[in-house]
Amino acid sequence: MKTTNIIMTVLIVIIINLIFYQVFSDRTDKSLNNVPADFYTNNREEMITTYPVQQERLRDSDEYQLTRTNAVTKAVKMTEPTVVSVNVIKTQIVRRYTNPFDNPFFGFFDYRPYRREVQSIGSGIIFNPEGYIVTNSHVVEGATQIKVILQDQRQYEAQIVGMDSVLDIAILKIEAEGLTSARFGSSSDLLLGETAIAIGNPYAFLIKDSKPSVSVGVISATNRNFSQDTGGKIYQGMIQTDAAINPGNSGGPLINILGEIIGINTFIFSESGGNIGLGFAIPIDRVKRITNEIIKYGRRREIWFGFGVQDLNPMIASYLGLSDLNGVIVSILDNNSPAAAAGLQRGDIIRRIDNFNIRNMNDTEIAISEIAVGDKIELEVLRGNRTFMISFDAVELDRSS
């Protein structure tokens, strides 16, 4: 009987202990599930060593964060501080129609001109810590006021240092400190199909946010050449991408997977005005070259070629015994020019300028548009039945003489 009582007492104690442990364990788990969000961060080491369940949860969170981070997000994070919003106010002169019956001059002055201010927006890239910013010239042409907004919300009035309206590049200057300049790559070795990331500020003035937006695609093609547009701009050797480029992206960077800028987003082909996967960027090698010249000289120095050309026509081709109309004929030549000194003559047929095959005047404009002072110019010339090369240095045009 005594032994039985002892056994019963021991069993009761064990049952009570089991009940107590279960209740305490449930309360502990519940309290851990309701801790503040920053508790795990602030007490990370203690959690890992003390609570095995939370240790597993923290490891899952780390793996999730690691999975979300990839080459694209790293490239964007690297470039984002260097992208700015360029807000522009332009003054336009428009003619307003008035009812001729309300006009005492009976319609002689029905269209009255007046000025109105138009707001537009583009993007830009911080070229260096001194405050120089690269954008498209069409973004700021005709501007009466330019305001640059940085990614950290700082705003500055900007001045135009200089621009090349033909190649659509402009340089702005702001007085600011602590600027992060862009990391420039090269556009000479682009691979078809490699990842391309477009960054800019489409519609930023509508959504009131200076932080850039991002779109991802690939390099669709390189060396795309276009005829001179109605505004006199020449786009040659352009980079084609299917990364979405929209209004407000002009002047913003096209970057590669390493976060290096490989081009400046400039225009799209679209019937509706929206992106259809045909966007074009100016190669960054050209941008860097022109930017450095504008910063140094305040402009892109004009080349003195010393000769003029015209298209071939069937009559000229027949007279010269040509089998086709490819090329341009030298019709004007300054005898004191470097081209004349190198051997160029009137009547010569130019078939190639540097690496550009010349079929007509439009090809000639494209070929010479990127030549800078100091470059070596090479012409492939047809004279009679003989084809040969003429080479001379590009010199600056002196308008003072």
mmCIF file of C-alpha atoms in Angstrom:
data_model
loop_
_atom_site.group_PDB
_atom_site.id
_atom_site.type_symbol
_atom_site.label_atom_id
_atom_site.label_comp_id
_atom_site.label_asym_id
_atom_site.label_seq_id
_atom_site.Cartn_x
_atom_site.Cartn_y
_atom_site.Cartn_z
ATOM 1 C CA MET A 1 0.000 0.000 0.000
ATOM 2 C CA LYS A 2 2.820 2.396 0.872
ATOM 3 C CA THR A 3 4.639 1.563 -2.329
ATOM 4 C CA THR A 4 1.477 2.196 -4.342
ATOM 5 C CA ASN A 5 1.050 5.653 -2.773
ATOM 6 C CA ILE A 6 4.638 6.580 -3.633
ATOM 7 C CA ILE A 7 4.167 5.549 -7.252
ATOM 8 C CA MET A 8 0.908 7.539 -7.511
ATOM 9 C CA THR A 9 2.586 10.619 -6.033
ATOM 10 C CA VAL A 10 5.472 10.395 -8.538
ATOM 11 C CA LEU A 11 3.043 10.055 -11.472
ATOM 12 C CA ILE A 12 1.034 13.088 -10.333
ATOM 13 C CA VAL A 13 4.220 15.202 -10.089
ATOM 14 C CA ILE A 14 5.310 14.129 -13.586
ATOM 15 C CA ILE A 15 1.873 14.969 -15.062
ATOM 16 C CA ILE A 16 1.854 18.409 -13.390
ATOM 17 C CA ASN A 17 5.352 19.153 -14.727
ATOM 18 C CA LEU A 18 4.335 18.124 -18.245
ATOM 19 C CA ILE A 19 1.267 20.375 -18.131
ATOM 20 C CA PHE A 20 3.317 23.314 -16.829
ATOM 21 C CA TYR A 21 5.995 22.877 -19.547
ATOM 22 C CA GLN A 22 3.392 22.755 -22.327
ATOM 23 C CA VAL A 23 1.663 25.950 -21.161
ATOM 24 C CA PHE A 24 4.968 27.806 -20.760
ATOM 25 C CA SER A 25 6.213 26.660 -24.185
ATOM 26 C CA ASP A 26 3.018 27.866 -25.934
ATOM 27 C CA ARG A 27 3.271 31.288 -24.326
ATOM 28 C CA THR A 28 6.937 31.618 -25.307
ATOM 29 C CA ASP A 29 6.228 30.790 -28.974
ATOM 30 C CA LYS A 30 3.339 33.258 -29.091
ATOM 31 C CA SER A 31 5.413 36.029 -27.579
ATOM 32 C CA LEU A 32 8.180 35.411 -30.101
ATOM 33 C CA ASN A 33 5.719 35.618 -32.975
ATOM 34 C CA ASN A 34 4.529 39.061 -31.832
ATOM 35 C CA VAL A 35 7.858 40.853 -31.311
ATOM 36 C CA PRO A 36 8.483 44.180 -33.092
ATOM 37 C CA ALA A 37 9.834 44.124 -36.646
ATOM 38 C CA ASP A 38 13.250 45.433 -35.657
ATOM 39 C CA PHE A 39 13.619 43.002 -32.731
ATOM 40 C CA TYR A 40 15.283 40.372 -34.909
ATOM 41 C CA THR A 41 17.729 42.875 -36.311
ATOM 42 C CA ASN A 42 18.644 44.495 -33.015
ATOM 43 C CA ASN A 43 18.925 41.160 -31.188
ATOM 44 C CA ARG A 44 20.171 39.032 -34.072
ATOM 45 C CA GLU A 45 23.084 37.335 -32.305
ATOM 46 C CA GLU A 46 20.994 36.548 -29.220
ATOM 47 C CA MET A 47 18.169 35.154 -31.346
ATOM 48 C CA ILE A 48 20.504 32.875 -33.296
ATOM 49 C CA THR A 49 22.059 31.389 -30.174
ATOM 50 C CA THR A 50 18.923 31.313 -28.007
ATOM 51 C CA TYR A 51 15.919 30.533 -30.215
ATOM 52 C CA PRO A 52 16.423 27.801 -32.861
ATOM 53 C CA VAL A 53 13.033 28.498 -34.494
ATOM 54 C CA GLN A 54 13.859 32.157 -35.060
ATOM 55 C CA GLN A 55 17.330 31.219 -36.301
ATOM 56 C CA GLU A 56 15.728 29.293 -39.157
ATOM 57 C CA ARG A 57 13.384 32.199 -39.895
ATOM 58 C CA LEU A 58 16.295 34.645 -40.131
ATOM 59 C CA ARG A 59 18.163 32.351 -42.467
ATOM 60 C CA ASP A 60 15.125 32.127 -44.756
ATOM 61 C CA SER A 61 14.904 35.939 -44.816
ATOM 62 C CA ASP A 62 18.584 36.263 -45.732
ATOM 63 C CA GLU A 63 18.209 33.781 -48.567
ATOM 64 C CA TYR A 64 15.156 35.687 -49.846
ATOM 65 C CA GLN A 65 17.034 38.986 -49.843
ATOM 66 C CA LEU A 66 19.965 37.341 -51.600
ATOM 67 C CA THR A 67 17.646 35.959 -54.275
ATOM 68 C CA ARG A 68 16.080 39.399 -54.947
ATOM 69 C CA THR A 69 19.473 41.019 -55.465
ATOM 70 C CA ASN A 70 20.885 40.412 -58.932
ATOM 71 C CA ALA A 71 23.162 42.042 -61.499
ATOM 72 C CA VAL A 72 20.407 44.372 -62.727
ATOM 73 C CA THR A 73 19.535 45.708 -59.264
ATOM 74 C CA LYS A 74 23.226 46.220 -58.499
ATOM 75 C CA ALA A 75 23.775 48.119 -61.762
ATOM 76 C CA VAL A 76 20.742 50.327 -61.111
ATOM 77 C CA LYS A 77 21.792 51.071 -57.533
ATOM 78 C CA MET A 78 25.239 52.076 -58.769
ATOM 79 C CA THR A 79 23.903 54.419 -61.477
ATOM 80 C CA GLU A 80 20.796 55.883 -59.828
ATOM 81 C CA PRO A 81 22.564 58.736 -57.939
ATOM 82 C CA THR A 82 24.110 59.983 -61.195
ATOM 83 C CA VAL A 83 20.789 60.430 -63.047
ATOM 84 C CA VAL A 84 19.037 63.798 -62.827
ATOM 85 C CA SER A 85 15.726 65.248 -63.911
ATOM 86 C CA VAL A 86 15.985 68.222 -66.280
ATOM 87 C CA ASN A 87 12.949 70.486 -66.005
ATOM 88 C CA VAL A 88 12.705 73.074 -68.762
ATOM 89 C CA ILE A 89 10.490 76.084 -69.406
ATOM 90 C CA LYS A 90 10.347 77.227 -73.025
ATOM 91 C CA THR A 91 8.627 80.263 -74.484
ATOM 92 C CA GLN A 92 6.631 79.652 -77.642
ATOM 93 C CA ILE A 93 5.089 82.213 -79.975
ATOM 94 C CA VAL A 94 1.691 81.087 -81.192
ATOM 95 C CA ARG A 95 -1.048 82.739 -83.170
ATOM 96 C CA ARG A 96 -4.508 82.859 -81.696
ATOM 97 C CA TYR A 97 -7.547 83.014 -83.965
ATOM 98 C CA THR A 98 -10.062 85.742 -83.247
ATOM 99 C CA ASN A 99 -13.579 86.164 -84.590
ATOM 100 C CA PRO A 100 -13.371 88.654 -87.490
ATOM 101 C CA PHE A 101 -16.788 90.118 -86.536
ATOM 102 C CA ASP A 102 -15.279 91.153 -83.190
ATOM 103 C CA ASN A 103 -12.342 92.801 -84.930
ATOM 104 C CA PRO A 104 -12.747 96.483 -85.952
ATOM 105 C CA PHE A 105 -10.360 95.882 -88.856
ATOM 106 C CA PHE A 106 -12.649 93.167 -90.257
ATOM 107 C CA GLY A 107 -10.281 90.268 -90.202
ATOM 108 C CA PHE A 108 -7.020 91.878 -91.268
ATOM 109 C CA PHE A 109 -5.493 90.804 -87.951
ATOM 110 C CA ASP A 110 -7.418 87.627 -87.221
ATOM 111 C CA TYR A 111 -4.330 85.689 -86.035
ATOM 112 C CA ARG A 112 -2.798 87.567 -83.145
ATOM 113 C CA PRO A 113 0.632 86.327 -81.968
ATOM 114 C CA TYR A 114 1.212 85.889 -78.270
ATOM 115 C CA ARG A 115 3.769 84.205 -76.043
ATOM 116 C CA ARG A 116 3.124 81.250 -73.796
ATOM 117 C CA GLU A 117 5.338 79.253 -71.488
ATOM 118 C CA VAL A 118 5.537 75.504 -72.025
ATOM 119 C CA GLN A 119 6.978 73.087 -69.493
ATOM 120 C CA SER A 120 8.851 70.001 -70.624
ATOM 121 C CA ILE A 121 11.120 67.480 -68.991
ATOM 122 C CA GLY A 122 14.066 65.279 -69.809
ATOM 123 C CA SER A 123 16.829 63.437 -68.074
ATOM 124 C CA GLY A 124 20.553 63.945 -67.690
ATOM 125 C CA ILE A 125 23.750 62.362 -66.430
ATOM 126 C CA ILE A 126 26.266 63.856 -63.993
ATOM 127 C CA PHE A 127 29.420 63.857 -66.110
ATOM 128 C CA ASN A 128 31.872 64.796 -63.369
ATOM 129 C CA PRO A 129 31.893 66.076 -59.748
ATOM 130 C CA GLU A 130 32.407 69.670 -60.954
ATOM 131 C CA GLY A 131 28.701 69.825 -61.824
ATOM 132 C CA TYR A 132 28.740 69.243 -65.583
ATOM 133 C CA ILE A 133 25.662 67.384 -66.816
ATOM 134 C CA VAL A 134 25.110 65.708 -70.186
ATOM 135 C CA THR A 135 21.700 65.625 -71.881
ATOM 136 C CA ASN A 136 20.183 65.908 -75.366
ATOM 137 C CA SER A 137 20.237 69.309 -77.026
ATOM 138 C CA HIS A 138 16.578 68.918 -78.049
ATOM 139 C CA VAL A 139 15.694 68.778 -74.330
ATOM 140 C CA VAL A 140 17.031 72.286 -73.624
ATOM 141 C CA GLU A 141 16.956 74.109 -76.978
ATOM 142 C CA GLY A 142 14.977 77.331 -76.658
ATOM 143 C CA ALA A 143 14.840 77.092 -72.867
ATOM 144 C CA THR A 144 14.307 80.252 -70.818
ATOM 145 C CA GLN A 145 14.755 78.395 -67.541
ATOM 146 C CA ILE A 146 16.398 75.063 -66.692
ATOM 147 C CA LYS A 147 16.118 73.401 -63.298
ATOM 148 C CA VAL A 148 18.020 70.241 -62.449
ATOM 149 C CA ILE A 149 16.657 67.967 -59.712
ATOM 150 C CA LEU A 150 18.987 65.409 -58.197
ATOM 151 C CA GLN A 151 17.991 61.984 -56.985
ATOM 152 C CA ASP A 152 18.188 63.218 -53.357
ATOM 153 C CA GLN A 153 15.627 65.994 -54.138
ATOM 154 C CA ARG A 154 18.139 68.850 -54.265
ATOM 155 C CA GLN A 155 17.275 71.409 -56.950
ATOM 156 C CA TYR A 156 19.591 73.750 -58.852
ATOM 157 C CA GLU A 157 19.310 76.309 -61.615
ATOM 158 C CA ALA A 158 21.372 75.143 -64.600
ATOM 159 C CA GLN A 159 23.209 77.060 -67.306
ATOM 160 C CA ILE A 160 23.952 75.798 -70.806
ATOM 161 C CA VAL A 161 27.720 75.498 -71.270
ATOM 162 C CA GLY A 162 27.418 74.564 -74.925
ATOM 163 C CA MET A 163 25.715 72.192 -77.295
ATOM 164 C CA ASP A 164 26.055 70.377 -80.578
ATOM 165 C CA SER A 165 22.624 70.705 -82.134
ATOM 166 C CA VAL A 166 23.531 68.495 -85.099
ATOM 167 C CA LEU A 167 24.573 65.523 -82.965
ATOM 168 C CA ASP A 168 21.938 66.336 -80.292
ATOM 169 C CA ILE A 169 24.225 66.719 -77.293
ATOM 170 C CA ALA A 170 24.144 69.524 -74.693
ATOM 171 C CA ILE A 171 26.232 70.231 -71.610
ATOM 172 C CA LEU A 172 24.732 71.932 -68.549
ATOM 173 C CA LYS A 173 26.434 73.250 -65.417
ATOM 174 C CA ILE A 174 25.143 73.440 -61.860
ATOM 175 C CA GLU A 175 26.864 74.782 -58.743
ATOM 176 C CA ALA A 176 26.592 71.886 -56.328
ATOM 177 C CA GLU A 177 28.774 69.873 -53.976
ATOM 178 C CA GLY A 178 28.903 66.200 -53.116
ATOM 179 C CA LEU A 179 27.927 65.016 -56.591
ATOM 180 C CA THR A 180 28.298 61.411 -57.675
ATOM 181 C CA SER A 181 29.559 61.225 -61.256
ATOM 182 C CA ALA A 182 28.631 58.494 -63.687
ATOM 183 C CA ARG A 183 30.721 55.470 -64.513
ATOM 184 C CA PHE A 184 31.304 55.466 -68.261
ATOM 185 C CA GLY A 185 31.881 52.339 -70.291
ATOM 186 C CA SER A 186 32.525 51.953 -74.017
ATOM 187 C CA SER A 187 30.165 51.604 -76.953
ATOM 188 C CA SER A 188 32.813 50.092 -79.225
ATOM 189 C CA ASP A 189 32.401 46.467 -78.175
ATOM 190 C CA LEU A 190 28.651 46.051 -77.593
ATOM 191 C CA LEU A 191 27.199 42.568 -78.018
ATOM 192 C CA LEU A 192 23.863 41.934 -79.699
ATOM 193 C CA GLY A 193 21.517 40.497 -77.095
ATOM 194 C CA GLU A 194 23.430 41.728 -74.043
ATOM 195 C CA THR A 195 21.373 43.261 -71.248
ATOM 196 C CA ALA A 196 20.618 46.963 -71.581
ATOM 197 C CA ILE A 197 18.999 49.088 -68.866
ATOM 198 C CA ALA A 198 17.347 52.440 -69.596
ATOM 199 C CA ILE A 199 17.083 54.913 -66.718
ATOM 200 C CA GLY A 200 15.267 58.233 -66.798
ATOM 201 C CA ASN A 201 12.389 60.364 -65.553
ATOM 202 C CA PRO A 202 9.375 59.821 -67.813
ATOM 203 C CA TYR A 203 6.422 62.005 -66.787
ATOM 204 C CA ALA A 204 8.221 63.084 -63.601
ATOM 205 C CA PHE A 205 6.530 66.498 -63.634
ATOM 206 C CA LEU A 206 3.176 64.704 -63.476
ATOM 207 C CA ILE A 207 3.975 62.304 -60.654
ATOM 208 C CA LYS A 208 6.129 64.833 -58.731
ATOM 209 C CA ASP A 209 8.956 62.393 -58.109
ATOM 210 C CA SER A 210 12.609 63.007 -59.022
ATOM 211 C CA LYS A 211 13.671 59.406 -58.565
ATOM 212 C CA PRO A 212 14.328 57.705 -61.904
ATOM 213 C CA SER A 213 12.415 54.782 -63.356
ATOM 214 C CA VAL A 214 14.035 51.708 -64.863
ATOM 215 C CA SER A 215 13.299 49.496 -67.846
ATOM 216 C CA VAL A 216 15.259 46.447 -68.945
ATOM 217 C CA GLY A 217 15.854 44.992 -72.390
ATOM 218 C CA VAL A 218 18.703 44.031 -74.687
ATOM 219 C CA ILE A 219 20.945 45.582 -77.311
ATOM 220 C CA SER A 220 18.895 44.926 -80.440
ATOM 221 C CA ALA A 221 21.307 46.380 -83.006
ATOM 222 C CA THR A 222 24.259 48.749 -83.393
ATOM 223 C CA ASN A 223 25.457 51.247 -86.015
ATOM 224 C CA ARG A 224 21.973 52.346 -87.053
ATOM 225 C CA ASN A 225 22.224 55.388 -89.375
ATOM 226 C CA PHE A 226 19.412 57.831 -90.101
ATOM 227 C CA SER A 227 18.953 60.606 -92.612
ATOM 228 C CA GLN A 228 19.186 64.191 -91.416
ATOM 229 C CA ASP A 229 15.862 65.136 -89.832
ATOM 230 C CA THR A 230 13.843 68.311 -90.345
ATOM 231 C CA GLY A 231 15.566 69.917 -87.364
ATOM 232 C CA GLY A 232 18.994 69.413 -88.927
ATOM 233 C CA LYS A 233 20.015 66.652 -86.513
ATOM 234 C CA ILE A 234 22.077 63.701 -87.716
ATOM 235 C CA TYR A 235 21.878 60.366 -85.939
ATOM 236 C CA GLN A 236 24.564 57.915 -86.998
ATOM 237 C CA GLY A 237 25.961 54.750 -85.457
ATOM 238 C CA MET A 238 23.036 54.669 -83.039
ATOM 239 C CA ILE A 239 22.438 51.900 -80.510
ATOM 240 C CA GLN A 240 19.060 50.206 -80.862
ATOM 241 C CA THR A 241 17.386 48.703 -77.787
ATOM 242 C CA ASP A 242 14.016 47.280 -76.824
ATOM 243 C CA ALA A 243 14.323 48.636 -73.271
ATOM 244 C CA ALA A 244 11.326 50.957 -72.917
ATOM 245 C CA ILE A 245 12.206 54.611 -73.630
ATOM 246 C CA ASN A 246 9.364 57.064 -73.039
ATOM 247 C CA PRO A 247 8.854 60.859 -72.959
ATOM 248 C CA GLY A 248 11.173 62.233 -70.296
ATOM 249 C CA ASN A 249 13.827 59.554 -70.870
ATOM 250 C CA SER A 250 15.645 61.709 -73.433
ATOM 251 C CA GLY A 251 19.120 62.525 -72.166
ATOM 252 C CA GLY A 252 19.126 59.701 -69.626
ATOM 253 C CA PRO A 253 21.602 56.826 -69.619
ATOM 254 C CA LEU A 254 21.502 53.427 -71.256
ATOM 255 C CA ILE A 255 23.703 51.204 -69.103
ATOM 256 C CA ASN A 256 25.094 47.686 -69.265
ATOM 257 C CA ILE A 257 24.938 44.960 -66.640
ATOM 258 C CA LEU A 258 28.091 46.360 -64.975
ATOM 259 C CA GLY A 259 26.451 49.726 -64.308
ATOM 260 C CA GLU A 260 28.537 51.418 -67.018
ATOM 261 C CA ILE A 261 26.910 54.019 -69.267
ATOM 262 C CA ILE A 262 27.059 52.914 -72.906
ATOM 263 C CA GLY A 263 24.715 55.479 -74.490
ATOM 264 C CA ILE A 264 22.337 58.407 -74.064
ATOM 265 C CA ASN A 265 18.684 57.598 -74.724
ATOM 266 C CA THR A 266 17.495 59.940 -77.472
ATOM 267 C CA PHE A 267 14.408 58.944 -79.471
ATOM 268 C CA ILE A 268 11.993 56.158 -80.384
ATOM 269 C CA PHE A 269 10.126 54.947 -83.437
ATOM 270 C CA SER A 270 6.425 54.875 -82.702
ATOM 271 C CA GLU A 271 3.163 55.507 -84.511
ATOM 272 C CA SER A 272 1.223 55.962 -81.280
ATOM 273 C CA GLY A 273 3.802 57.923 -79.283
ATOM 274 C CA GLY A 274 4.315 55.026 -76.864
ATOM 275 C CA ASN A 275 7.168 52.570 -76.735
ATOM 276 C CA ILE A 276 7.044 49.677 -79.208
ATOM 277 C CA GLY A 277 10.540 48.327 -78.605
ATOM 278 C CA LEU A 278 12.410 50.573 -81.049
ATOM 279 C CA GLY A 279 14.494 52.950 -78.959
ATOM 280 C CA PHE A 280 17.787 54.554 -79.957
ATOM 281 C CA ALA A 281 20.722 55.880 -77.959
ATOM 282 C CA ILE A 282 23.782 57.946 -78.909
ATOM 283 C CA PRO A 283 26.954 55.849 -78.375
ATOM 284 C CA ILE A 284 28.803 56.961 -75.256
ATOM 285 C CA ASP A 285 32.224 57.094 -76.936
ATOM 286 C CA ARG A 286 30.932 59.920 -79.151
ATOM 287 C CA VAL A 287 29.266 61.635 -76.188
ATOM 288 C CA LYS A 288 32.446 61.635 -74.115
ATOM 289 C CA ARG A 289 34.476 63.048 -76.958
ATOM 290 C CA ILE A 290 32.059 65.895 -77.704
ATOM 291 C CA THR A 291 31.460 66.625 -74.022
ATOM 292 C CA ASN A 292 35.167 67.029 -73.310
ATOM 293 C CA GLU A 293 35.500 69.410 -76.264
ATOM 294 C CA ILE A 294 32.510 71.521 -75.222
ATOM 295 C CA ILE A 295 33.727 71.745 -71.615
ATOM 296 C CA LYS A 296 37.187 72.808 -72.820
ATOM 297 C CA TYR A 297 36.195 75.202 -75.613
ATOM 298 C CA GLY A 298 32.564 76.051 -74.846
ATOM 299 C CA ARG A 299 31.544 74.660 -78.234
ATOM 300 C CA ARG A 300 32.349 71.984 -80.747
ATOM 301 C CA ARG A 301 34.962 73.477 -83.035
ATOM 302 C CA GLU A 302 33.957 73.717 -86.690
ATOM 303 C CA ILE A 303 36.065 71.883 -89.275
ATOM 304 C CA TRP A 304 37.520 73.586 -92.342
ATOM 305 C CA PHE A 305 37.147 71.062 -95.159
ATOM 306 C CA GLY A 306 37.914 73.476 -97.960
ATOM 307 C CA PHE A 307 35.852 71.739 -100.606
ATOM 308 C CA GLY A 308 32.221 71.280 -101.606
ATOM 309 C CA VAL A 309 30.464 68.373 -103.293
ATOM 310 C CA GLN A 310 27.239 67.627 -105.133
ATOM 311 C CA ASP A 311 25.298 64.514 -106.076
ATOM 312 C CA LEU A 312 25.981 62.690 -109.290
ATOM 313 C CA ASN A 313 23.268 62.628 -111.939
ATOM 314 C CA PRO A 314 22.878 60.526 -115.117
ATOM 315 C CA MET A 315 24.277 63.281 -117.336
ATOM 316 C CA ILE A 316 27.454 63.711 -115.233
ATOM 317 C CA ALA A 317 27.861 59.949 -114.902
ATOM 318 C CA SER A 318 27.557 59.493 -118.654
ATOM 319 C CA TYR A 319 30.044 62.284 -119.353
ATOM 320 C CA LEU A 320 32.582 60.762 -116.951
ATOM 321 C CA GLY A 321 31.915 57.214 -118.135
ATOM 322 C CA LEU A 322 30.688 56.015 -114.730
ATOM 323 C CA SER A 323 28.768 52.760 -114.431
ATOM 324 C CA ASP A 324 26.656 53.931 -111.447
ATOM 325 C CA LEU A 325 25.658 57.035 -109.484
ATOM 326 C CA ASN A 326 27.359 56.095 -106.236
ATOM 327 C CA GLY A 327 29.503 58.844 -104.773
ATOM 328 C CA VAL A 328 29.658 62.646 -104.834
ATOM 329 C CA ILE A 329 31.628 64.881 -107.167
ATOM 330 C CA VAL A 330 33.950 67.638 -105.916
ATOM 331 C CA SER A 331 32.472 70.834 -107.361
ATOM 332 C CA ILE A 332 34.227 73.488 -105.217
ATOM 333 C CA LEU A 333 37.804 73.426 -103.960
ATOM 334 C CA ASP A 334 39.800 75.988 -101.999
ATOM 335 C CA ASN A 335 43.339 75.744 -103.333
ATOM 336 C CA ASN A 336 44.747 76.757 -99.934
ATOM 337 C CA SER A 337 42.888 74.013 -98.037
ATOM 338 C CA PRO A 338 44.486 70.919 -96.488
ATOM 339 C CA ALA A 339 42.417 68.758 -98.886
ATOM 340 C CA ALA A 340 43.885 70.520 -101.919
ATOM 341 C CA ALA A 341 47.377 70.273 -100.461
ATOM 342 C CA ALA A 342 46.827 66.508 -100.051
ATOM 343 C CA GLY A 343 45.977 66.171 -103.769
ATOM 344 C CA LEU A 344 42.187 66.498 -104.046
ATOM 345 C CA GLN A 345 41.005 68.030 -107.336
ATOM 346 C CA ARG A 346 37.775 69.381 -108.756
ATOM 347 C CA GLY A 347 35.913 66.653 -110.621
ATOM 348 C CA ASP A 348 37.132 63.893 -108.302
ATOM 349 C CA ILE A 349 34.479 61.363 -107.246
ATOM 350 C CA ILE A 350 34.508 60.651 -103.507
ATOM 351 C CA ARG A 351 33.327 57.080 -102.855
ATOM 352 C CA ARG A 352 34.283 56.721 -99.199
ATOM 353 C CA ILE A 353 35.020 59.023 -96.230
ATOM 354 C CA ASP A 354 36.831 57.209 -93.427
ATOM 355 C CA ASN A 355 34.682 54.096 -92.800
ATOM 356 C CA PHE A 356 31.532 55.406 -94.517
ATOM 357 C CA ASN A 357 30.613 54.389 -98.036
ATOM 358 C CA ILE A 358 29.315 57.457 -99.882
ATOM 359 C CA ARG A 359 26.331 57.154 -102.210
ATOM 360 C CA ASN A 360 24.999 60.705 -102.062
ATOM 361 C CA MET A 361 25.113 64.041 -100.239
ATOM 362 C CA ASN A 362 23.172 62.679 -97.288
ATOM 363 C CA ASP A 363 25.838 60.028 -96.700
ATOM 364 C CA THR A 364 28.454 62.763 -96.862
ATOM 365 C CA GLU A 365 26.707 64.787 -94.133
ATOM 366 C CA ILE A 366 26.560 61.716 -91.917
ATOM 367 C CA ALA A 367 30.203 60.813 -92.558
ATOM 368 C CA ILE A 368 31.636 64.232 -91.654
ATOM 369 C CA SER A 369 29.320 64.968 -88.733
ATOM 370 C CA GLU A 370 31.521 63.263 -86.149
ATOM 371 C CA ILE A 371 34.921 64.428 -87.401
ATOM 372 C CA ALA A 372 36.731 66.579 -84.836
ATOM 373 C CA VAL A 373 39.700 68.935 -85.010
ATOM 374 C CA GLY A 374 42.898 66.916 -85.118
ATOM 375 C CA ASP A 375 41.340 63.809 -86.689
ATOM 376 C CA LYS A 376 42.877 62.201 -89.747
ATOM 377 C CA ILE A 377 40.433 62.315 -92.685
ATOM 378 C CA GLU A 378 40.754 59.644 -95.344
ATOM 379 C CA LEU A 379 39.000 59.918 -98.711
ATOM 380 C CA GLU A 380 38.658 57.179 -101.295
ATOM 381 C CA VAL A 381 38.681 59.035 -104.621
ATOM 382 C CA LEU A 382 37.889 57.947 -108.167
ATOM 383 C CA ARG A 383 39.664 59.975 -110.855
ATOM 384 C CA GLY A 384 39.235 58.666 -114.376
ATOM 385 C CA ASN A 385 39.809 54.925 -114.163
ATOM 386 C CA ARG A 386 42.020 55.125 -111.090
ATOM 387 C CA THR A 387 40.967 54.781 -107.424
ATOM 388 C CA PHE A 388 43.303 56.012 -104.695
ATOM 389 C CA MET A 389 43.345 57.384 -101.128
ATOM 390 C CA ILE A 390 43.812 60.991 -100.023
ATOM 391 C CA SER A 391 44.593 61.713 -96.374
ATOM 392 C CA PHE A 392 44.804 65.028 -94.480
ATOM 393 C CA ASP A 393 44.326 66.427 -90.952
ATOM 394 C CA ALA A 394 41.109 68.137 -89.864
ATOM 395 C CA VAL A 395 41.795 71.740 -88.877
ATOM 396 C CA GLU A 396 39.555 74.347 -87.274
ATOM 397 C CA LEU A 397 37.735 76.821 -89.458
ATOM 398 C CA ASP A 398 39.013 80.345 -88.840
ATOM 399 C CA ARG A 399 36.117 82.727 -89.371
ATOM 400 C CA SER A 400 38.178 85.788 -88.454
ATOM 401 C CA SER A 401 40.096 85.720 -91.722
#
